[in-house]
mmCIF file of C-alpha atoms and ligand atoms in Angstrom:
data_model
loop_
_atom_site.group_PDB
_atom_site.id
_atom_site.type_symbol
_atom_site.label_atom_id
_atom_site.label_comp_id
_atom_site.label_asym_id
_atom_site.label_seq_id
_atom_site.Cartn_x
_atom_site.Cartn_y
_atom_site.Cartn_z
ATOM 1 C CA MET S 1 32.659 -1.445 24.178
ATOM 2 C CA ARG S 2 35.417 -3.481 22.226
ATOM 3 C CA SER S 3 38.375 -1.926 21.013
ATOM 4 C CA LYS S 4 39.452 -4.433 18.320
ATOM 5 C CA ILE S 5 36.616 -5.710 16.021
ATOM 6 C CA ASP S 6 36.994 -9.302 14.537
ATOM 7 C CA LEU S 7 34.762 -9.285 11.335
ATOM 8 C CA GLY S 8 34.645 -12.831 11.156
ATOM 9 C CA ASP S 9 32.895 -13.045 14.810
ATOM 10 C CA VAL S 10 30.547 -10.506 13.967
ATOM 11 C CA LEU S 11 29.522 -12.297 10.740
ATOM 12 C CA LYS S 12 28.966 -15.433 12.725
ATOM 13 C CA TYR S 13 26.886 -13.603 15.022
ATOM 14 C CA VAL S 14 24.746 -12.451 12.309
ATOM 15 C CA ASP S 15 24.129 -16.100 11.255
ATOM 16 C CA GLY S 16 22.233 -16.345 14.579
ATOM 17 C CA GLN S 17 19.644 -13.584 13.758
ATOM 18 C CA ARG S 18 17.520 -16.053 11.699
ATOM 19 C CA ASP S 19 14.866 -16.249 14.476
ATOM 20 C CA PHE S 20 14.756 -12.631 15.126
ATOM 21 C CA ALA S 21 14.234 -11.636 11.279
ATOM 22 C CA ILE S 22 11.309 -14.094 11.188
ATOM 23 C CA GLU S 23 9.878 -12.716 14.477
ATOM 24 C CA LEU S 24 10.153 -9.307 13.112
ATOM 25 C CA TYR S 25 8.434 -10.162 9.736
ATOM 26 C CA ARG S 26 5.685 -11.888 11.721
ATOM 27 C CA GLY S 27 5.312 -8.616 13.671
ATOM 28 C CA PHE S 28 4.660 -6.253 11.170
ATOM 29 C CA ILE S 29 3.751 -8.095 7.845
ATOM 30 C CA PRO S 30 0.030 -8.520 9.184
ATOM 31 C CA ILE S 31 -0.052 -4.856 9.830
ATOM 32 C CA LYS S 32 -1.263 -3.410 6.460
ATOM 33 C CA ALA S 33 0.679 -0.155 5.355
ATOM 34 C CA LEU S 34 -1.035 1.170 2.229
ATOM 35 C CA ALA S 35 -1.010 4.510 0.804
ATOM 36 C CA PRO S 36 -4.632 6.382 0.569
ATOM 37 C CA GLU S 37 -4.224 6.138 -3.156
ATOM 38 C CA ASN S 38 -4.278 2.223 -2.806
ATOM 39 C CA GLY S 39 -7.341 2.461 -0.523
ATOM 40 C CA GLY S 40 -5.266 2.394 2.674
ATOM 41 C CA ASP S 41 -4.815 4.515 5.643
ATOM 42 C CA GLY S 42 -1.029 5.126 5.595
ATOM 43 C CA GLU S 43 1.836 3.708 7.561
ATOM 44 C CA TRP S 44 1.376 4.796 11.212
ATOM 45 C CA ASP S 45 0.346 1.293 12.484
ATOM 46 C CA ARG S 46 3.273 -0.453 11.152
ATOM 47 C CA ALA S 47 5.547 2.511 12.198
ATOM 48 C CA ASN S 48 4.528 2.426 15.824
ATOM 49 C CA TYR S 49 5.439 -1.418 15.710
ATOM 50 C CA LEU S 50 8.659 -0.663 14.228
ATOM 51 C CA LEU S 51 9.395 2.167 16.145
ATOM 52 C CA GLY S 52 9.100 0.113 19.304
ATOM 53 C CA VAL S 53 11.596 -2.456 17.820
ATOM 54 C CA ALA S 54 14.223 0.142 16.757
ATOM 55 C CA LYS S 55 14.044 1.679 20.233
ATOM 56 C CA ARG S 56 15.633 -1.223 21.645
ATOM 57 C CA TYR S 57 18.668 -1.125 19.424
ATOM 58 C CA PHE S 58 19.429 2.696 18.513
ATOM 59 C CA ASP S 59 20.679 5.657 20.495
ATOM 60 C CA GLU S 60 18.115 7.991 18.973
ATOM 61 C CA VAL S 61 14.814 7.387 17.220
ATOM 62 C CA ARG S 62 12.410 9.969 16.283
ATOM 63 C CA VAL S 63 9.502 10.386 13.727
ATOM 64 C CA MET S 64 9.358 12.955 11.172
ATOM 65 C CA GLU S 65 5.637 13.461 10.116
ATOM 66 C CA ALA S 66 4.532 14.631 6.730
ATOM 67 C CA PRO S 67 1.331 15.988 6.779
ATOM 68 C CA ASP S 68 -1.555 14.378 4.903
ATOM 69 C CA ASN S 69 -5.157 14.939 5.558
ATOM 70 C CA ARG S 70 -6.311 11.983 3.565
ATOM 71 C CA VAL S 71 -5.434 9.646 6.405
ATOM 72 C CA SER S 72 -7.009 9.267 9.694
ATOM 73 C CA ARG S 73 -3.762 10.363 11.815
ATOM 74 C CA GLY S 74 -3.388 13.595 9.294
ATOM 75 C CA SER S 75 0.320 12.573 8.655
ATOM 76 C CA ARG S 76 2.666 10.073 7.168
ATOM 77 C CA PRO S 77 5.434 8.837 9.642
ATOM 78 C CA ASN S 78 9.081 8.570 8.552
ATOM 79 C CA VAL S 79 11.002 6.774 11.400
ATOM 80 C CA ILE S 80 14.856 7.972 11.535
ATOM 81 C CA ALA S 81 16.929 6.132 13.877
ATOM 82 C CA LEU S 82 20.732 6.383 14.615
ATOM 83 C CA ILE S 83 23.622 4.636 16.589
ATOM 84 C CA LYS S 84 26.480 7.269 17.002
ATOM 85 C CA GLY S 85 29.908 6.358 15.406
ATOM 86 C CA LEU S 86 33.339 7.213 16.470
ATOM 87 C CA ASP S 87 33.211 9.943 13.997
ATOM 88 C CA ALA S 88 29.818 11.510 14.270
ATOM 89 C CA SER S 89 30.203 13.764 11.251
ATOM 90 C CA ARG S 90 29.421 11.306 8.873
ATOM 91 C CA THR S 91 26.551 8.470 8.573
ATOM 92 C CA TYR S 92 26.041 5.255 6.851
ATOM 93 C CA TRP S 93 22.376 5.279 5.803
ATOM 94 C CA VAL S 94 20.030 2.399 5.100
ATOM 95 C CA ILE S 95 16.825 3.580 3.580
ATOM 96 C CA ALA S 96 13.765 1.352 3.336
ATOM 97 C CA HIS S 97 10.264 2.033 2.795
ATOM 98 C CA MET S 98 7.491 0.746 5.217
ATOM 99 C CA ASP S 99 4.459 1.074 2.376
ATOM 100 C CA THR S 100 3.498 -1.886 0.121
ATOM 101 C CA VAL S 101 1.170 -2.308 -2.609
ATOM 102 C CA PRO S 102 -2.105 -4.256 -2.001
ATOM 103 C CA GLU S 103 -2.052 -8.135 -2.144
ATOM 104 C CA GLY S 104 -3.834 -8.193 -5.622
ATOM 105 C CA ASP S 105 -5.724 -11.357 -6.630
ATOM 106 C CA ARG S 106 -6.003 -13.170 -3.353
ATOM 107 C CA SER S 107 -6.807 -16.379 -5.139
ATOM 108 C CA LEU S 108 -3.384 -16.529 -6.969
ATOM 109 C CA TRP S 109 -1.742 -16.712 -3.322
ATOM 110 C CA SER S 110 -0.583 -20.056 -1.814
ATOM 111 C CA TYR S 111 -0.277 -18.660 1.363
ATOM 112 C CA ASP S 112 -2.037 -15.942 3.549
ATOM 113 C CA PRO S 113 -0.348 -12.703 2.128
ATOM 114 C CA PHE S 114 -0.463 -11.081 5.592
ATOM 115 C CA LYS S 115 0.977 -14.049 7.748
ATOM 116 C CA ALA S 116 4.554 -14.213 6.843
ATOM 117 C CA THR S 117 4.517 -17.961 6.461
ATOM 118 C CA VAL S 118 7.956 -19.689 6.746
ATOM 119 C CA VAL S 119 8.533 -22.928 4.536
ATOM 120 C CA GLY S 120 12.110 -23.899 4.880
ATOM 121 C CA ASP S 121 14.458 -21.305 3.874
ATOM 122 C CA THR S 122 11.369 -19.090 2.301
ATOM 123 C CA ILE S 123 9.330 -16.623 3.839
ATOM 124 C CA TYR S 124 6.081 -15.613 1.934
ATOM 125 C CA GLY S 125 3.918 -12.547 2.435
ATOM 126 C CA ARG S 126 2.952 -9.184 0.877
ATOM 127 C CA GLY S 127 5.802 -6.808 1.488
ATOM 128 C CA VAL S 128 8.369 -9.332 2.691
ATOM 129 C CA GLU S 129 10.614 -8.300 -0.278
ATOM 130 C CA ASP S 130 9.538 -4.999 -1.004
ATOM 131 C CA ASP S 131 10.348 -3.616 1.227
ATOM 132 C CA GLY S 132 10.277 -5.668 4.196
ATOM 133 C CA GLN S 133 13.675 -7.303 3.287
ATOM 134 C CA GLY S 134 15.073 -3.481 3.574
ATOM 135 C CA ILE S 135 13.298 -2.996 7.093
ATOM 136 C CA VAL S 136 14.643 -6.473 8.505
ATOM 137 C CA MET S 137 18.154 -5.882 7.291
ATOM 138 C CA GLY S 138 18.155 -2.109 8.497
ATOM 139 C CA ILE S 139 16.873 -3.055 12.017
ATOM 140 C CA THR S 140 19.060 -5.953 12.338
ATOM 141 C CA VAL S 141 22.188 -4.246 11.699
ATOM 142 C CA GLY S 142 21.458 -1.977 14.462
ATOM 143 C CA LYS S 143 20.690 -5.044 16.848
ATOM 144 C CA VAL S 144 23.880 -6.788 15.772
ATOM 145 C CA LEU S 145 26.069 -3.486 16.582
ATOM 146 C CA ARG S 146 24.194 -2.763 19.862
ATOM 147 C CA GLU S 147 24.484 -6.377 21.222
ATOM 148 C CA LEU S 148 28.035 -6.773 20.304
ATOM 149 C CA GLY S 149 28.684 -3.396 21.826
ATOM 150 C CA ILE S 150 30.252 -2.213 18.733
ATOM 151 C CA ARG S 151 30.512 1.623 18.193
ATOM 152 C CA PRO S 152 30.782 1.769 14.413
ATOM 153 C CA PRO S 153 33.809 4.014 12.530
ATOM 154 C CA ILE S 154 30.887 6.258 11.520
ATOM 155 C CA ASN S 155 27.227 6.873 12.465
ATOM 156 C CA TYR S 156 24.864 4.178 11.483
ATOM 157 C CA GLY S 157 21.543 5.579 10.461
ATOM 158 C CA LEU S 158 18.111 3.850 9.317
ATOM 159 C CA ILE S 159 15.413 5.564 7.656
ATOM 160 C CA LEU S 160 11.960 3.838 7.432
ATOM 161 C CA ALA S 161 10.381 6.011 4.938
ATOM 162 C CA SER S 162 6.524 6.213 3.925
ATOM 163 C CA ASP S 163 4.872 6.567 0.510
ATOM 164 C CA GLU S 164 7.415 5.149 -1.798
ATOM 165 C CA GLU S 165 4.982 2.957 -3.840
ATOM 166 C CA VAL S 166 3.076 6.145 -5.091
ATOM 167 C CA GLY S 167 5.848 8.768 -5.562
ATOM 168 C CA SER S 168 7.589 9.631 -2.023
ATOM 169 C CA LYS S 169 6.014 12.759 -1.831
ATOM 170 C CA HIS S 170 5.327 12.008 1.887
ATOM 171 C CA GLY S 171 8.439 9.954 2.155
ATOM 172 C CA ILE S 172 12.017 10.610 1.259
ATOM 173 C CA GLN S 173 11.214 13.738 -0.898
ATOM 174 C CA TYR S 174 9.554 15.250 2.021
ATOM 175 C CA ILE S 175 12.537 14.402 4.421
ATOM 176 C CA ILE S 176 15.420 15.868 2.398
ATOM 177 C CA ASN S 177 13.153 19.126 1.591
ATOM 178 C CA ARG S 178 12.264 19.480 5.293
ATOM 179 C CA GLU S 179 15.871 18.666 6.598
ATOM 180 C CA PRO S 180 18.414 19.225 3.606
ATOM 181 C CA ASN S 181 21.406 18.420 5.635
ATOM 182 C CA LEU S 182 20.134 15.237 7.224
ATOM 183 C CA ILE S 183 21.674 13.269 4.432
ATOM 184 C CA THR S 184 24.889 14.921 2.832
ATOM 185 C CA GLY S 185 27.213 14.035 -0.030
ATOM 186 C CA ARG S 186 29.671 12.968 2.479
ATOM 187 C CA ASP S 187 27.392 10.273 3.769
ATOM 188 C CA LEU S 188 27.017 6.766 2.547
ATOM 189 C CA VAL S 189 23.720 5.719 1.144
ATOM 190 C CA VAL S 190 22.310 2.218 0.646
ATOM 191 C CA VAL S 191 18.808 1.697 -0.729
ATOM 192 C CA PRO S 192 17.658 -1.803 -0.318
ATOM 193 C CA ASP S 193 14.881 -1.853 -2.851
ATOM 194 C CA ALA S 194 16.085 -3.628 -5.968
ATOM 195 C CA GLY S 195 18.752 -6.150 -6.775
ATOM 196 C CA ASN S 196 19.357 -9.637 -8.359
ATOM 197 C CA ALA S 197 19.164 -13.257 -7.406
ATOM 198 C CA ASP S 198 22.792 -13.691 -6.310
ATOM 199 C CA GLY S 199 23.312 -10.086 -4.712
ATOM 200 C CA THR S 200 26.101 -9.069 -7.049
ATOM 201 C CA MET S 201 24.026 -6.160 -8.963
ATOM 202 C CA ILE S 202 24.682 -2.875 -7.523
ATOM 203 C CA GLU S 203 22.349 -0.320 -9.294
ATOM 204 C CA ILE S 204 24.003 3.100 -9.778
ATOM 205 C CA ALA S 205 21.983 4.755 -12.494
ATOM 206 C CA GLU S 206 18.295 5.049 -13.433
ATOM 207 C CA LYS S 207 16.794 6.008 -16.642
ATOM 208 C CA GLY S 208 14.446 9.060 -16.839
ATOM 209 C CA ILE S 209 10.775 8.132 -16.929
ATOM 210 C CA LEU S 210 7.997 9.752 -18.862
ATOM 211 C CA TRP S 211 4.484 8.942 -19.224
ATOM 212 C CA VAL S 212 2.337 10.751 -21.677
ATOM 213 C CA ARG S 213 -1.417 10.611 -22.703
ATOM 214 C CA ILE S 214 -2.306 11.182 -26.292
ATOM 215 C CA THR S 215 -5.816 11.837 -27.153
ATOM 216 C CA VAL S 216 -6.816 11.905 -30.758
ATOM 217 C CA TYR S 217 -10.132 13.589 -31.772
ATOM 218 C CA GLY S 218 -12.117 12.631 -34.943
ATOM 219 C CA LYS S 219 -15.838 12.668 -35.362
ATOM 220 C CA GLN S 220 -18.358 10.212 -33.959
ATOM 221 C CA ALA S 221 -20.882 8.518 -36.453
ATOM 222 C CA HIS S 222 -22.762 5.536 -37.294
ATOM 223 C CA ALA S 223 -20.460 2.593 -38.259
ATOM 224 C CA SER S 224 -22.599 1.865 -41.512
ATOM 225 C CA LEU S 225 -21.880 5.602 -42.701
ATOM 226 C CA PRO S 226 -18.101 6.026 -42.162
ATOM 227 C CA GLU S 227 -17.739 8.770 -44.588
ATOM 228 C CA LEU S 228 -19.871 11.011 -42.043
ATOM 229 C CA GLY S 229 -17.584 10.434 -39.437
ATOM 230 C CA LEU S 230 -13.771 10.220 -38.636
ATOM 231 C CA ASN S 231 -12.550 7.245 -36.882
ATOM 232 C CA ALA S 232 -10.576 8.227 -34.175
ATOM 233 C CA TYR S 233 -9.654 4.681 -33.059
ATOM 234 C CA ARG S 234 -8.133 4.005 -36.513
ATOM 235 C CA LEU S 235 -5.993 7.254 -36.669
ATOM 236 C CA GLY S 236 -5.175 6.864 -32.985
ATOM 237 C CA SER S 237 -3.921 3.312 -33.770
ATOM 238 C CA GLU S 238 -1.780 4.434 -36.866
ATOM 239 C CA LEU S 239 -0.506 7.470 -34.799
ATOM 240 C CA THR S 240 0.529 4.872 -32.110
ATOM 241 C CA LEU S 241 2.716 2.963 -34.370
ATOM 242 C CA GLU S 242 4.116 6.060 -35.976
ATOM 243 C CA ILE S 243 5.210 7.456 -32.637
ATOM 244 C CA ASP S 244 6.491 4.204 -31.708
ATOM 245 C CA ARG S 245 8.791 4.021 -34.882
ATOM 246 C CA LYS S 246 9.820 7.640 -34.658
ATOM 247 C CA LEU S 247 10.987 7.394 -31.060
ATOM 248 C CA HIS S 248 13.025 4.051 -31.532
ATOM 249 C CA GLU S 249 14.510 5.338 -34.561
ATOM 250 C CA VAL S 250 15.506 8.720 -33.075
ATOM 251 C CA PHE S 251 16.554 7.514 -29.312
ATOM 252 C CA ASN S 252 18.599 4.479 -30.705
ATOM 253 C CA TYR S 253 21.796 4.899 -28.576
ATOM 254 C CA GLU S 254 22.751 1.875 -26.532
ATOM 255 C CA ASP S 255 24.726 2.160 -23.132
ATOM 256 C CA PRO S 256 26.005 -1.114 -21.999
ATOM 257 C CA LEU S 257 25.670 0.056 -18.217
ATOM 258 C CA PHE S 258 21.961 -0.433 -18.413
ATOM 259 C CA ILE S 259 19.686 -3.273 -18.506
ATOM 260 C CA PRO S 260 18.058 -3.093 -21.093
ATOM 261 C CA PRO S 261 20.824 -0.877 -22.797
ATOM 262 C CA ARG S 262 18.385 1.135 -24.815
ATOM 263 C CA SER S 263 15.864 3.581 -23.965
ATOM 264 C CA THR S 264 12.482 1.783 -24.008
ATOM 265 C CA PHE S 265 9.201 3.363 -25.467
ATOM 266 C CA GLU S 266 5.908 1.429 -25.056
ATOM 267 C CA PRO S 267 2.398 2.069 -25.878
ATOM 268 C CA THR S 268 0.440 0.677 -22.838
ATOM 269 C CA LYS S 269 -2.964 1.747 -21.538
ATOM 270 C CA VAL S 270 -5.895 2.650 -23.854
ATOM 271 C CA GLU S 271 -9.041 4.325 -22.304
ATOM 272 C CA PRO S 272 -12.403 2.672 -23.018
ATOM 273 C CA ASN S 273 -14.295 4.507 -25.908
ATOM 274 C CA VAL S 274 -17.804 3.908 -27.353
ATOM 275 C CA GLY S 275 -19.948 1.443 -25.510
ATOM 276 C CA ASN S 276 -21.290 -0.259 -28.588
ATOM 277 C CA VAL S 277 -19.880 -1.873 -31.658
ATOM 278 C CA ASN S 278 -21.876 -0.077 -34.200
ATOM 279 C CA THR S 279 -20.585 3.455 -33.323
ATOM 280 C CA ILE S 280 -17.461 4.994 -34.939
ATOM 281 C CA PRO S 281 -15.450 6.354 -32.085
ATOM 282 C CA GLY S 282 -14.824 10.316 -32.163
ATOM 283 C CA ARG S 283 -12.117 10.077 -29.545
ATOM 284 C CA HIS S 284 -9.133 7.784 -28.811
ATOM 285 C CA VAL S 285 -6.909 8.002 -25.848
ATOM 286 C CA PHE S 286 -3.687 6.005 -25.149
ATOM 287 C CA TYR S 287 -0.638 6.218 -23.261
ATOM 288 C CA ILE S 288 3.218 5.571 -23.683
ATOM 289 C CA ASP S 289 5.719 4.754 -21.143
ATOM 290 C CA CYS S 290 8.976 5.999 -21.861
ATOM 291 C CA ARG S 291 12.411 5.023 -20.005
ATOM 292 C CA ILE S 292 15.094 7.332 -21.174
ATOM 293 C CA LEU S 293 18.610 7.123 -21.150
ATOM 294 C CA PRO S 294 20.675 9.830 -19.121
ATOM 295 C CA LYS S 295 22.269 10.609 -22.449
ATOM 296 C CA TYR S 296 18.863 12.133 -23.751
ATOM 297 C CA GLY S 297 16.512 14.785 -22.207
ATOM 298 C CA ILE S 298 12.921 14.294 -21.347
ATOM 299 C CA ASP S 299 12.070 17.538 -23.527
ATOM 300 C CA GLU S 300 13.782 16.230 -26.634
ATOM 301 C CA VAL S 301 11.601 13.034 -26.416
ATOM 302 C CA LEU S 302 8.509 15.036 -25.945
ATOM 303 C CA LYS S 303 9.355 17.267 -28.842
ATOM 304 C CA VAL S 304 9.399 14.144 -31.244
ATOM 305 C CA ILE S 305 5.972 13.157 -29.816
ATOM 306 C CA ARG S 306 4.419 16.316 -30.123
ATOM 307 C CA ASP S 307 5.773 16.809 -33.812
ATOM 308 C CA THR S 308 4.982 13.322 -34.980
ATOM 309 C CA ALA S 309 1.359 13.766 -33.505
ATOM 310 C CA ASN S 310 0.768 17.249 -35.204
ATOM 311 C CA ASN S 311 2.279 16.241 -38.511
ATOM 312 C CA TYR S 312 0.016 13.157 -38.448
ATOM 313 C CA CYS S 313 -3.188 14.946 -37.444
ATOM 314 C CA ASP S 314 -2.238 17.903 -40.084
ATOM 315 C CA LYS S 315 -2.352 15.238 -42.671
ATOM 316 C CA HIS S 316 -5.435 13.264 -41.631
ATOM 317 C CA GLY S 317 -7.705 16.007 -40.434
ATOM 318 C CA CYS S 318 -7.838 15.049 -36.836
ATOM 319 C CA LYS S 319 -6.924 17.121 -33.711
ATOM 320 C CA VAL S 320 -4.448 15.755 -31.236
ATOM 321 C CA ASP S 321 -3.523 16.732 -27.501
ATOM 322 C CA VAL S 322 -0.272 15.483 -25.896
ATOM 323 C CA GLU S 323 -0.219 15.692 -22.170
ATOM 324 C CA VAL S 324 2.590 14.674 -19.611
ATOM 325 C CA VAL S 325 1.319 12.429 -16.815
ATOM 326 C CA SER S 326 4.337 11.979 -14.974
ATOM 327 C CA ARG S 327 8.044 12.954 -15.491
ATOM 328 C CA GLU S 328 10.977 12.188 -13.573
ATOM 329 C CA ASP S 329 14.091 13.544 -15.372
ATOM 330 C CA PRO S 330 17.322 11.303 -15.532
ATOM 331 C CA VAL S 331 19.944 12.210 -12.996
ATOM 332 C CA GLN S 332 23.708 11.793 -12.818
ATOM 333 C CA PRO S 333 24.456 8.256 -11.997
ATOM 334 C CA THR S 334 26.521 7.535 -8.835
ATOM 335 C CA SER S 335 30.212 7.141 -9.526
ATOM 336 C CA ALA S 336 31.699 3.728 -9.567
ATOM 337 C CA ASP S 337 34.536 5.344 -7.477
ATOM 338 C CA SER S 338 32.426 6.754 -4.906
ATOM 339 C CA GLU S 339 33.220 5.447 -1.165
ATOM 340 C CA ILE S 340 29.862 3.504 -0.625
ATOM 341 C CA ILE S 341 30.232 1.432 -4.129
ATOM 342 C CA LYS S 342 33.664 0.489 -2.937
ATOM 343 C CA ARG S 343 32.803 -0.351 0.449
ATOM 344 C CA LEU S 344 29.761 -2.449 -0.767
ATOM 345 C CA SER S 345 31.778 -3.927 -3.625
ATOM 346 C CA LYS S 346 34.415 -5.254 -0.930
ATOM 347 C CA ALA S 347 31.817 -6.406 1.386
ATOM 348 C CA ILE S 348 29.942 -8.466 -1.659
ATOM 349 C CA ARG S 349 33.512 -10.163 -2.199
ATOM 350 C CA ILE S 350 34.009 -10.851 1.431
ATOM 351 C CA VAL S 351 30.652 -12.344 2.126
ATOM 352 C CA ARG S 352 29.484 -13.748 -1.264
ATOM 353 C CA GLY S 353 32.819 -14.410 -2.810
ATOM 354 C CA LEU S 354 31.401 -13.003 -5.825
ATOM 355 C CA GLU S 355 32.372 -10.151 -8.006
ATOM 356 C CA PRO S 356 29.846 -7.193 -7.950
ATOM 357 C CA LYS S 357 28.758 -5.572 -11.145
ATOM 358 C CA LEU S 358 27.348 -1.917 -11.436
ATOM 359 C CA LEU S 359 24.236 -1.427 -13.567
ATOM 360 C CA GLY S 360 21.621 1.022 -14.573
ATOM 361 C CA ILE S 361 17.926 0.193 -14.666
ATOM 362 C CA GLY S 362 14.629 1.393 -16.255
ATOM 363 C CA GLY S 363 12.751 1.309 -12.827
ATOM 364 C CA GLY S 364 12.518 4.055 -10.392
ATOM 365 C CA THR S 365 13.685 4.050 -6.826
ATOM 366 C CA TYR S 366 13.991 6.945 -4.544
ATOM 367 C CA ALA S 367 17.668 6.999 -5.078
ATOM 368 C CA ARG S 368 16.940 9.370 -7.948
ATOM 369 C CA TYR S 369 15.875 12.193 -5.633
ATOM 370 C CA LEU S 370 19.114 11.667 -3.437
ATOM 371 C CA ARG S 371 21.409 11.607 -6.475
ATOM 372 C CA ALA S 372 19.768 14.807 -7.850
ATOM 373 C CA ARG S 373 21.304 16.486 -4.785
ATOM 374 C CA GLY S 374 24.722 14.997 -5.502
ATOM 375 C CA ILE S 375 24.533 12.316 -2.791
ATOM 376 C CA PRO S 376 26.049 9.103 -3.933
ATOM 377 C CA VAL S 377 23.679 5.923 -3.523
ATOM 378 C CA ALA S 378 24.012 2.285 -4.024
ATOM 379 C CA VAL S 379 20.726 0.744 -4.535
ATOM 380 C CA TRP S 380 21.393 -2.786 -3.578
ATOM 381 C CA MET S 381 19.998 -6.038 -2.125
ATOM 382 C CA THR S 382 19.617 -9.915 -3.083
ATOM 383 C CA SER S 383 16.121 -10.334 -4.736
ATOM 384 C CA LYS S 384 14.416 -12.850 -6.368
ATOM 385 C CA GLU S 385 12.175 -10.121 -7.791
ATOM 386 C CA THR S 386 8.822 -11.141 -6.622
ATOM 387 C CA ALA S 387 8.048 -7.856 -5.567
ATOM 388 C CA HIS S 388 4.055 -6.794 -6.184
ATOM 389 C CA ALA S 389 3.552 -10.391 -7.473
ATOM 390 C CA PRO S 390 1.264 -13.077 -5.798
ATOM 391 C CA ASP S 391 3.439 -15.464 -3.496
ATOM 392 C CA GLU S 392 6.068 -12.563 -2.895
ATOM 393 C CA HIS S 393 8.924 -14.158 -1.001
ATOM 394 C CA VAL S 394 12.370 -13.820 0.190
ATOM 395 C CA PHE S 395 14.874 -16.504 1.113
ATOM 396 C CA LEU S 396 15.954 -16.146 4.761
ATOM 397 C CA SER S 397 19.425 -17.009 3.815
ATOM 398 C CA ASP S 398 19.469 -13.957 1.525
ATOM 399 C CA VAL S 399 18.181 -11.603 4.222
ATOM 400 C CA ILE S 400 20.970 -12.889 6.412
ATOM 401 C CA ASN S 401 23.573 -12.385 3.617
ATOM 402 C CA ASP S 402 22.287 -8.972 2.959
ATOM 403 C CA ILE S 403 22.783 -8.125 6.826
ATOM 404 C CA LYS S 404 26.150 -9.524 6.884
ATOM 405 C CA THR S 405 27.225 -7.386 3.573
ATOM 406 C CA VAL S 406 26.052 -4.151 5.185
ATOM 407 C CA VAL S 407 27.819 -4.952 8.431
ATOM 408 C CA ALA S 408 30.878 -5.665 6.775
ATOM 409 C CA SER S 409 30.764 -2.392 4.476
ATOM 410 C CA LEU S 410 30.271 -0.432 7.492
ATOM 411 C CA LEU S 411 32.963 -2.066 9.707
ATOM 412 C CA THR S 412 35.845 -2.395 6.959
ATOM 413 C CA GLU S 413 37.777 0.144 5.073
ATOM 414 C CA PRO S 414 37.215 0.256 1.296
HETATM 415 ZN ZN1 ZN V 1 9.918 -1.023 -2.973
#
């Protein structure tokens, strides 16, 4: 074990990890890890492979199983690996997820989505970014510490969680409910699952998310005799625009921390109605996706939607139901003064020579469940934002820079 660590030497050593990163990608990208909701059998095969790799570099590796009868193994695996630090009372966690979404339309891919194809500095495949980049980064940081014989100032921990793509119930949510003291407010947490192209964006806040389903009931009739019916499609369309206008008018506050700075309200999905052209539909079902600034409560938004719908239908003789499909209440952002943000910011300046920006986003990561418990979290990586798209890819130089940045933020004082 070394007593004095020279950061420059360590970062140089990270430069030599390119081949390891490629080998690791080629090992796990071909092993599918899909949630049952996406037609898969869970993450166990991929977890077993990664477990084997992690055991080579970490002091302790274990699996926390979240019961799930829908998959053949009866549970979803969450890998927890630890390298003991000089101060073993605190941990610097990297939390990545093993599951991916399906490849989508195969004909849109230029390369086999399950092969991890390297072309110059680019590696292609489903899950290489989301969240393979976090997996490779998290494991390689452990490898570098182990091979250089570095005992970090505090523990270095890696969590490879399941079930992120469909809600984290069997992943991070299960972990923090099962072991509420595993990750505490004194720990430092990086979630490498969102970022920007030059690695300068640190996400410290997320909007609340509300999905509502609105059903308008009219009366079905022959299209040639509209006076005998009540066209739910027409009423529903008018109501869509009315709610849309109202939400944008009431919730118009702008917070420059967020991209975009306003709450967003988008009518999205419409359910199929009648099967033929000459019938007036008696029922129209549509959905609205709402991303709400922490300044507002989800109940306030719901009230405006319900009041607008009820007023409209009172006036037009229809009936209406408003149901919540999904809600994630906004949580307190991570403070810009928290230690993880300061450490990571300093490391970005050292490794990238760029000034980091702290931002909020409308998307949801599992940082929200940790922040809800008062744990400061930096959501960060370098990302070209190709997640879920055909030809998902990452630049290997970005992967290497991200490993350097995490190593630097772990080893240097803020
Ligand atoms: Zn992800």
